[in-house]
């Protein structure tokens, strides 16, 4: 009974926000991914791999996509508990309910965006590298394919996975008994496969064998937000004929206003017209102001770690995404506009009264788990999971905070795996306590 209840109830709970909304949840970036199939050219920070994945779900109104995301989440959760010896269906149900009620997980699973794959890929990589001996050959193949696909859906996710693999190789000489070379090789090859998948999709849709563009532009926006670009322009415009020189004193306050608002960025040709100049300024300002850049990077990382609120980008009007759906998928326009989200009926404030404290407490608990393990010189599978999750959260904060600037969305899509780790630690603690009690009673 518990097996069937878990298999049916958890995916249903994960897509409940979309069911309540009467349409899959949308976000600022959703339209950019949807348009990749129709427009046939590369757009900064919009993976063609995820765009193709969304296109396959169009005939179902994207409910197939949500079904895949929910079932993938159930599968990874079940595998994670299984490798820790906690695969009882009742425990899976309890963990699923706890995550649904206290984290962003159901909102991520109900959203047409790459974010659900960020946290899931960390767990799938952890299982593939460190617990491959507890999975079947078919499961290894699926884990490999899933991790590669997840990395291909977003460059930041791929960067976090790459960082984890690099740390694994560095730690391998000290942890020979815990980290198998075969596992590290398989995990590292998922990065290669994900990169090749993205290059192949980019070539198939655009005819260009190129990486998804936009890296310099996003980094430029963060530097502009920190005031670095304005100083560079003031100091170098008399000598360098830059397109942005006439606007040195008119730069917007935030990167979002510059890149996605109606700023001089539009007048100067957006990425196509300014990409080379933005790259030039980014590289030269790194050389000119190294201390300032380091200070800004540390501050951005720290801010990103605590930016964990649910719903950013889904709680506002989304004209670009609406326009893409109306233009390319007109049959979806009516149900899309009839959804509660488009009628501004979603309020994430009460949701975050729960989600934010739980997320912050979970990260503190990860630190406590690692501190306790170091103090007791204990290296078990739970410590390795906590270390993996902690490194993933830190890497995510560095990649997203330093390059793009702190946003709640970047933190919320990853921090739920910290809550899962705490739940696993709690189950193990109480299970051990029950065993101790049983043994004392038998004595």
Coordinates of C-alpha atoms in Angstrom, one line a residue:
X1 CA 0.0 0.0 0.0
X2 CA 2.8 2.4 0.9
X3 CA 4.6 1.7 -2.3
X4 CA 1.6 2.6 -4.5
X5 CA 0.8 5.6 -2.2
X6 CA 4.3 7.0 -2.5
X7 CA 4.5 6.4 -6.3
X8 CA 1.2 8.2 -6.9
X9 CA 1.0 10.8 -4.2
X10 CA 4.5 12.3 -4.3
X11 CA 4.5 13.2 -8.1
X12 CA 1.0 14.5 -7.6
X13 CA 2.0 16.7 -4.7
X14 CA 5.0 17.9 -6.7
X15 CA 2.9 19.3 -9.5
X16 CA 0.1 20.5 -7.2
X17 CA 1.0 24.2 -7.6
X18 CA 0.5 23.8 -11.4
X19 CA -2.7 21.9 -10.9
X20 CA -4.0 24.7 -8.6
X21 CA -2.8 27.2 -11.1
X22 CA -4.6 25.4 -13.9
X23 CA -1.5 25.7 -16.1
X24 CA 2.3 25.1 -15.7
X25 CA 4.0 27.9 -13.9
X26 CA 6.0 30.4 -16.1
X27 CA 9.0 32.6 -15.4
X28 CA 10.8 35.5 -17.1
X29 CA 13.2 33.2 -18.9
X30 CA 10.6 30.6 -20.1
X31 CA 9.8 32.4 -23.3
X32 CA 13.5 32.5 -24.3
X33 CA 13.7 28.7 -24.0
X34 CA 10.5 28.1 -25.9
X35 CA 11.5 30.3 -28.8
X36 CA 14.7 28.4 -29.5
X37 CA 13.0 25.8 -31.7
X38 CA 11.1 28.5 -33.7
X39 CA 13.8 31.2 -34.0
X40 CA 16.7 29.1 -34.9
X41 CA 19.5 31.2 -33.4
X42 CA 21.4 31.2 -30.1
X43 CA 20.3 33.6 -27.3
X44 CA 22.5 34.4 -24.3
X45 CA 21.9 32.1 -21.3
X46 CA 19.1 30.1 -23.1
X47 CA 20.0 26.4 -23.5
X48 CA 18.8 24.9 -26.7
X49 CA 18.7 21.5 -25.0
X50 CA 16.1 22.7 -22.5
X51 CA 14.3 24.5 -25.4
X52 CA 14.0 21.2 -27.3
X53 CA 12.8 19.5 -24.1
X54 CA 10.0 22.0 -23.8
X55 CA 9.1 21.8 -27.5
X56 CA 8.5 18.1 -27.1
X57 CA 5.9 18.8 -24.4
X58 CA 4.0 21.5 -26.4
X59 CA 1.2 19.1 -27.7
X60 CA 0.3 18.3 -24.1
X61 CA 0.2 21.9 -22.9
X62 CA 3.6 21.1 -21.2
X63 CA 2.0 18.7 -18.7
X64 CA 4.3 16.0 -20.1
X65 CA 7.2 18.2 -19.0
X66 CA 5.9 18.5 -15.5
X67 CA 5.2 14.8 -15.4
X68 CA 8.8 14.1 -16.3
X69 CA 10.1 16.6 -13.7
X70 CA 7.9 15.1 -11.0
X71 CA 8.8 11.5 -11.8
X72 CA 12.5 12.3 -12.1
X73 CA 12.3 13.9 -8.6
X74 CA 10.6 10.9 -7.2
X75 CA 13.2 8.6 -8.7
X76 CA 16.2 10.6 -7.4
X77 CA 14.7 10.9 -3.9
X78 CA 14.0 7.2 -3.8
X79 CA 17.5 6.4 -5.0
X80 CA 19.1 8.7 -2.5
X81 CA 17.2 7.1 0.4
X82 CA 18.0 3.7 -0.9
X83 CA 21.7 4.2 -0.9
X84 CA 21.4 5.3 2.7
X85 CA 19.5 2.2 3.6
X86 CA 16.2 4.2 4.1
X87 CA 14.2 2.9 1.2
X88 CA 11.0 2.1 3.1
X89 CA 8.0 3.6 1.3
X90 CA 6.7 5.1 4.5
X91 CA 9.9 7.0 4.9
X92 CA 9.9 8.1 1.3
X93 CA 6.4 9.4 1.8
X94 CA 7.4 11.3 4.9
X95 CA 10.4 12.9 3.3
X96 CA 8.4 13.8 0.2
X97 CA 5.6 15.5 2.3
X98 CA 8.2 17.3 4.4
X99 CA 10.0 18.7 1.3
X100 CA 6.7 19.6 -0.4
X101 CA 5.5 21.6 2.7
X102 CA 8.8 23.3 3.6
X103 CA 10.9 23.9 0.5
X104 CA 10.6 25.2 -3.1
X105 CA 10.6 21.7 -4.6
X106 CA 7.0 21.5 -5.7
X107 CA 7.2 25.1 -7.2
X108 CA 10.4 24.0 -9.1
X109 CA 8.7 20.8 -10.4
X110 CA 5.7 22.8 -11.5
X111 CA 7.7 25.4 -13.4
X112 CA 8.8 25.5 -17.0
X113 CA 12.4 26.3 -16.3
X114 CA 15.7 24.4 -15.9
X115 CA 15.8 25.1 -12.1
X116 CA 14.4 21.7 -11.0
X117 CA 17.4 20.0 -12.6
X118 CA 20.0 21.9 -10.6
X119 CA 19.5 20.2 -7.2
X120 CA 18.5 16.9 -8.7
X121 CA 21.8 16.7 -10.8
X122 CA 23.9 17.2 -7.6
X123 CA 22.1 14.2 -6.0
X124 CA 22.4 12.1 -9.2
X125 CA 26.1 12.8 -9.5
X126 CA 26.6 12.0 -5.8
X127 CA 24.9 8.6 -6.3
X128 CA 26.8 7.8 -9.5
X129 CA 30.2 8.7 -8.1
X130 CA 30.0 7.5 -4.5
X131 CA 27.3 4.8 -4.5
X132 CA 27.6 3.2 -7.9
X133 CA 28.1 -0.2 -6.2
X134 CA 24.5 0.1 -4.9
X135 CA 22.9 0.7 -8.2
X136 CA 22.2 -1.6 -11.2
X137 CA 23.8 -1.2 -14.6
X138 CA 20.5 0.2 -16.0
X139 CA 20.3 2.7 -13.1
X140 CA 23.9 3.8 -13.8
X141 CA 23.1 4.4 -17.4
X142 CA 20.0 6.4 -16.5
X143 CA 21.9 8.4 -13.8
X144 CA 24.6 9.2 -16.4
X145 CA 22.1 10.3 -19.0
X146 CA 20.1 12.4 -16.5
X147 CA 23.2 14.1 -15.1
X148 CA 24.5 15.0 -18.6
X149 CA 21.1 16.3 -19.6
X150 CA 20.7 18.4 -16.5
X151 CA 24.2 19.9 -17.0
X152 CA 23.3 20.7 -20.6
X153 CA 20.2 22.7 -19.6
X154 CA 22.1 25.4 -17.8
X155 CA 25.7 26.5 -17.8
X156 CA 25.6 27.3 -14.1
X157 CA 24.5 23.8 -13.3
X158 CA 27.2 22.4 -15.5
X159 CA 29.8 24.6 -13.7
X160 CA 28.7 23.3 -10.3
X161 CA 28.9 19.7 -11.4
X162 CA 32.3 20.3 -12.9
X163 CA 33.5 21.9 -9.7
X164 CA 32.2 18.9 -7.7
X165 CA 34.1 16.5 -10.0
X166 CA 37.3 18.5 -9.6
X167 CA 37.0 18.5 -5.8
X168 CA 36.5 14.7 -6.0
X169 CA 39.7 14.2 -8.0
X170 CA 41.6 16.4 -5.6
X171 CA 40.2 14.5 -2.6
X172 CA 40.7 11.1 -4.1
X173 CA 44.3 10.6 -2.8
X174 CA 43.0 11.2 0.8
X175 CA 39.8 9.2 0.4
X176 CA 40.8 6.1 -1.6
X177 CA 38.5 3.9 0.3
X178 CA 35.5 6.2 -0.2
X179 CA 35.9 7.5 -3.7
X180 CA 36.4 4.9 -6.5
X181 CA 38.3 6.0 -9.6
X182 CA 35.6 4.3 -11.8
X183 CA 32.9 6.5 -10.1
X184 CA 34.9 9.7 -10.6
X185 CA 35.5 8.8 -14.3
X186 CA 31.8 8.2 -14.8
X187 CA 30.9 11.4 -13.1
X188 CA 33.5 13.4 -15.1
X189 CA 32.3 11.9 -18.3
X190 CA 28.8 13.3 -17.6
X191 CA 30.3 16.8 -17.9
X192 CA 31.8 15.9 -21.2
X193 CA 28.5 14.4 -22.4
X194 CA 26.5 17.4 -21.3
X195 CA 28.8 19.8 -23.1
X196 CA 28.7 17.7 -26.3
X197 CA 24.9 17.5 -26.0
X198 CA 24.7 21.3 -25.8
X199 CA 27.0 21.9 -28.7
X200 CA 25.1 19.3 -30.8
X201 CA 21.8 21.0 -30.0
X202 CA 23.2 24.4 -30.8
X203 CA 24.5 23.2 -34.1
X204 CA 21.3 21.4 -35.0
X205 CA 19.1 24.5 -34.3
X206 CA 21.4 27.3 -35.4
X207 CA 24.0 25.8 -37.7
X208 CA 26.7 27.2 -35.3
X209 CA 29.0 24.8 -33.5
X210 CA 29.3 27.2 -30.5
X211 CA 28.6 27.5 -26.8
X212 CA 25.5 29.3 -25.6
X213 CA 26.5 33.0 -25.6
X214 CA 26.1 35.6 -22.9
X215 CA 28.8 35.0 -20.4
X216 CA 30.6 38.3 -20.8
X217 CA 27.2 40.2 -20.9
X218 CA 26.0 38.7 -17.6
X219 CA 29.4 39.3 -15.9
X220 CA 29.3 42.9 -17.3
X221 CA 25.9 43.4 -15.7
X222 CA 27.1 42.3 -12.3
X223 CA 30.2 44.6 -12.5
X224 CA 28.0 47.5 -13.6
X225 CA 25.8 46.9 -10.7
X226 CA 28.8 47.1 -8.3
X227 CA 30.0 50.4 -9.9
X228 CA 33.1 48.9 -11.5
X229 CA 32.0 49.6 -15.1
X230 CA 31.2 53.3 -14.3
X231 CA 34.6 53.8 -12.9
X232 CA 36.3 52.1 -15.8
X233 CA 34.4 54.3 -18.3
X234 CA 35.3 57.5 -16.3
X235 CA 39.0 56.6 -16.3
X236 CA 39.4 55.3 -19.8
X237 CA 36.8 57.0 -22.1
X238 CA 39.1 59.9 -22.9
X239 CA 41.6 57.4 -24.4
X240 CA 39.3 54.6 -25.6
X241 CA 36.5 55.2 -28.1
X242 CA 33.8 52.9 -26.5
X243 CA 30.2 52.9 -27.5
X244 CA 29.2 53.2 -23.8
X245 CA 31.3 56.3 -23.2
X246 CA 28.4 58.8 -23.8
X247 CA 26.3 56.9 -21.2
X248 CA 28.9 56.7 -18.5
X249 CA 26.8 58.7 -16.1
X250 CA 23.5 57.2 -17.1
X251 CA 24.1 53.5 -16.4
X252 CA 21.1 51.8 -14.6
X253 CA 21.4 50.8 -11.0
X254 CA 20.9 47.1 -11.6
X255 CA 22.0 44.5 -14.1
X256 CA 18.4 43.5 -14.7
X257 CA 17.5 47.1 -15.7
X258 CA 20.5 47.3 -18.1
X259 CA 20.1 43.9 -19.8
X260 CA 16.3 43.3 -19.7
X261 CA 14.8 46.8 -19.3
X262 CA 14.6 49.6 -21.8
X263 CA 18.1 51.0 -21.4
X264 CA 21.0 52.1 -23.7
X265 CA 21.7 48.4 -24.1
X266 CA 18.8 48.3 -26.6
X267 CA 20.0 51.4 -28.5
X268 CA 23.5 50.0 -28.9
X269 CA 22.3 46.7 -30.4
X270 CA 22.0 44.5 -27.3
X271 CA 24.3 41.5 -27.2
X272 CA 25.0 41.5 -30.9
X273 CA 26.1 45.1 -30.8
X274 CA 27.8 45.3 -27.4
X275 CA 29.2 41.8 -26.7
X276 CA 32.7 42.5 -27.8
X277 CA 32.9 45.8 -25.9
X278 CA 31.4 44.2 -22.8
X279 CA 34.0 41.4 -23.0
X280 CA 36.8 44.0 -23.4
X281 CA 35.6 45.9 -20.3
X282 CA 35.1 42.8 -18.2
X283 CA 38.7 41.5 -18.9
X284 CA 40.4 44.9 -18.5
X285 CA 38.5 45.8 -15.4
X286 CA 39.6 42.5 -13.8
X287 CA 43.2 43.5 -14.5
X288 CA 42.8 47.1 -13.4
X289 CA 40.8 46.6 -10.2
X290 CA 41.8 43.1 -8.8
X291 CA 41.2 44.0 -5.1
X292 CA 37.8 45.6 -5.8
X293 CA 36.8 42.6 -8.0
X294 CA 37.8 40.2 -5.2
X295 CA 35.9 42.1 -2.6
X296 CA 32.8 42.4 -4.8
X297 CA 33.0 38.6 -5.6
X298 CA 33.2 37.7 -1.9
X299 CA 30.3 40.0 -1.1
X300 CA 28.2 38.6 -4.0
X301 CA 28.9 35.0 -2.9
X302 CA 27.9 35.8 0.7
X303 CA 24.7 37.5 -0.4
X304 CA 23.8 34.7 -2.8
X305 CA 24.0 32.1 0.0
X306 CA 21.2 33.8 1.9
X307 CA 19.1 34.7 -1.1
X308 CA 16.8 31.7 -1.0
X309 CA 13.2 32.9 -1.3
X310 CA 10.8 31.0 -3.5
X311 CA 9.0 32.5 -6.5
X312 CA 11.4 35.1 -7.9
X313 CA 10.5 35.7 -11.6
X314 CA 7.2 34.0 -11.3
X315 CA 5.3 36.6 -9.2
X316 CA 5.3 39.4 -11.8
X317 CA 4.0 40.2 -15.2
X318 CA 5.9 38.3 -17.9
X319 CA 5.2 40.1 -21.3
X320 CA 8.1 38.4 -23.1
X321 CA 7.0 34.9 -22.2
X322 CA 3.4 35.7 -23.0
X323 CA 4.4 37.1 -26.3
X324 CA 6.4 34.0 -27.3
X325 CA 3.5 31.7 -26.4
X326 CA 1.0 33.9 -28.3
X327 CA 3.2 34.1 -31.4
X328 CA 4.5 30.5 -31.7
X329 CA 2.0 28.4 -29.7
X330 CA -1.3 30.3 -30.1
X331 CA -3.4 27.3 -29.0
X332 CA -1.9 27.7 -25.6
X333 CA -2.6 31.4 -25.2
X334 CA -6.1 31.0 -23.9
X335 CA -5.4 28.5 -21.1
X336 CA -2.2 30.4 -20.3
X337 CA -4.0 33.7 -19.8
X338 CA -6.7 32.0 -17.8
X339 CA -4.3 30.6 -15.2
X340 CA -4.2 32.1 -11.7
X341 CA -0.6 33.2 -12.2
X342 CA -1.5 35.5 -15.0
X343 CA -4.4 36.9 -13.0
X344 CA -1.8 37.7 -10.2
X345 CA -3.4 35.4 -7.7
X346 CA -0.1 33.8 -6.5
X347 CA 1.4 35.4 -3.4
X348 CA 4.7 33.9 -2.3
X349 CA 5.0 36.0 0.8
X350 CA 3.2 33.5 3.1
X351 CA 5.1 30.7 1.3
X352 CA 8.4 32.3 2.2
X353 CA 7.5 32.7 5.8
X354 CA 8.2 28.9 5.9
X355 CA 10.6 28.4 3.1
X356 CA 13.2 31.0 4.0
X357 CA 13.7 30.0 7.7
X358 CA 13.8 26.3 6.7
X359 CA 16.4 27.0 4.0
X360 CA 18.6 29.0 6.2
X361 CA 18.3 26.6 9.1
X362 CA 19.1 23.7 6.8
X363 CA 22.3 25.4 5.6
X364 CA 23.4 26.0 9.2
X365 CA 22.6 22.3 10.0
X366 CA 24.9 21.3 7.1
X367 CA 27.7 23.3 8.7
X368 CA 26.9 21.7 12.0
X369 CA 27.0 18.2 10.6
X370 CA 30.4 18.9 8.9
X371 CA 31.8 20.5 12.0
X372 CA 30.7 17.6 14.2
X373 CA 32.2 15.1 11.7
X374 CA 35.5 16.9 11.7
X375 CA 35.5 17.1 15.5
X376 CA 34.8 13.4 15.8
X377 CA 37.1 12.5 12.8
X378 CA 34.2 10.6 11.4
X379 CA 33.9 10.1 7.6
X380 CA 30.7 8.2 6.7
X381 CA 28.3 8.4 3.8
X382 CA 26.2 11.1 5.6
X383 CA 29.3 13.3 6.0
X384 CA 30.1 12.8 2.3
X385 CA 26.6 13.8 1.4
X386 CA 26.7 16.9 3.6
X387 CA 30.1 17.8 2.1
X388 CA 28.8 17.4 -1.4
X389 CA 25.7 19.5 -0.7
X390 CA 27.7 22.2 1.1
X391 CA 30.2 22.4 -1.8
X392 CA 27.3 22.5 -4.3
X393 CA 25.7 25.4 -2.4
X394 CA 29.0 27.3 -2.2
X395 CA 29.8 26.6 -5.8
X396 CA 26.3 27.7 -6.9
X397 CA 26.7 30.9 -4.9
X398 CA 30.1 31.6 -6.4
X399 CA 29.0 30.9 -10.0
X400 CA 25.7 32.7 -9.8
X401 CA 26.5 35.5 -7.4
X402 CA 29.8 36.5 -8.9
X403 CA 28.9 36.2 -12.6
X404 CA 25.2 37.2 -12.6
X405 CA 24.7 38.8 -9.2
X406 CA 22.7 37.6 -6.2
X407 CA 19.1 36.4 -6.9
X408 CA 16.7 34.5 -4.8
X409 CA 15.9 32.2 -7.7
X410 CA 19.5 30.9 -7.9
X411 CA 19.4 30.0 -4.2
X412 CA 15.9 28.5 -4.0
X413 CA 16.6 26.0 -6.8
X414 CA 19.5 24.4 -5.0
X415 CA 18.9 24.8 -1.2
X416 CA 16.2 22.2 -0.9
X417 CA 18.9 19.5 -1.1
X418 CA 20.3 20.8 2.2
X419 CA 16.8 20.2 3.8
X420 CA 16.8 16.7 2.3
X421 CA 20.3 16.1 3.9
X422 CA 19.0 17.2 7.3
X423 CA 16.0 14.9 7.0
X424 CA 18.2 12.0 6.2
X425 CA 20.4 12.8 9.2
X426 CA 17.3 13.0 11.4
X427 CA 16.0 9.7 10.2
X428 CA 19.4 8.1 10.8
X429 CA 19.6 9.6 14.3
X430 CA 16.2 8.5 15.4
X431 CA 16.6 5.1 13.7
X432 CA 19.8 4.5 15.6
X433 CA 18.1 5.7 18.8
X434 CA 15.3 3.1 18.2
X435 CA 17.9 0.4 17.7
X436 CA 19.7 1.4 20.9
X437 CA 16.4 1.3 22.8
X438 CA 15.5 -2.1 21.4
X439 CA 18.9 -3.5 22.4
X440 CA 18.7 -2.1 26.0
X441 CA 15.2 -3.6 26.3
X442 CA 16.4 -7.0 25.1
X443 CA 19.2 -6.9 27.6

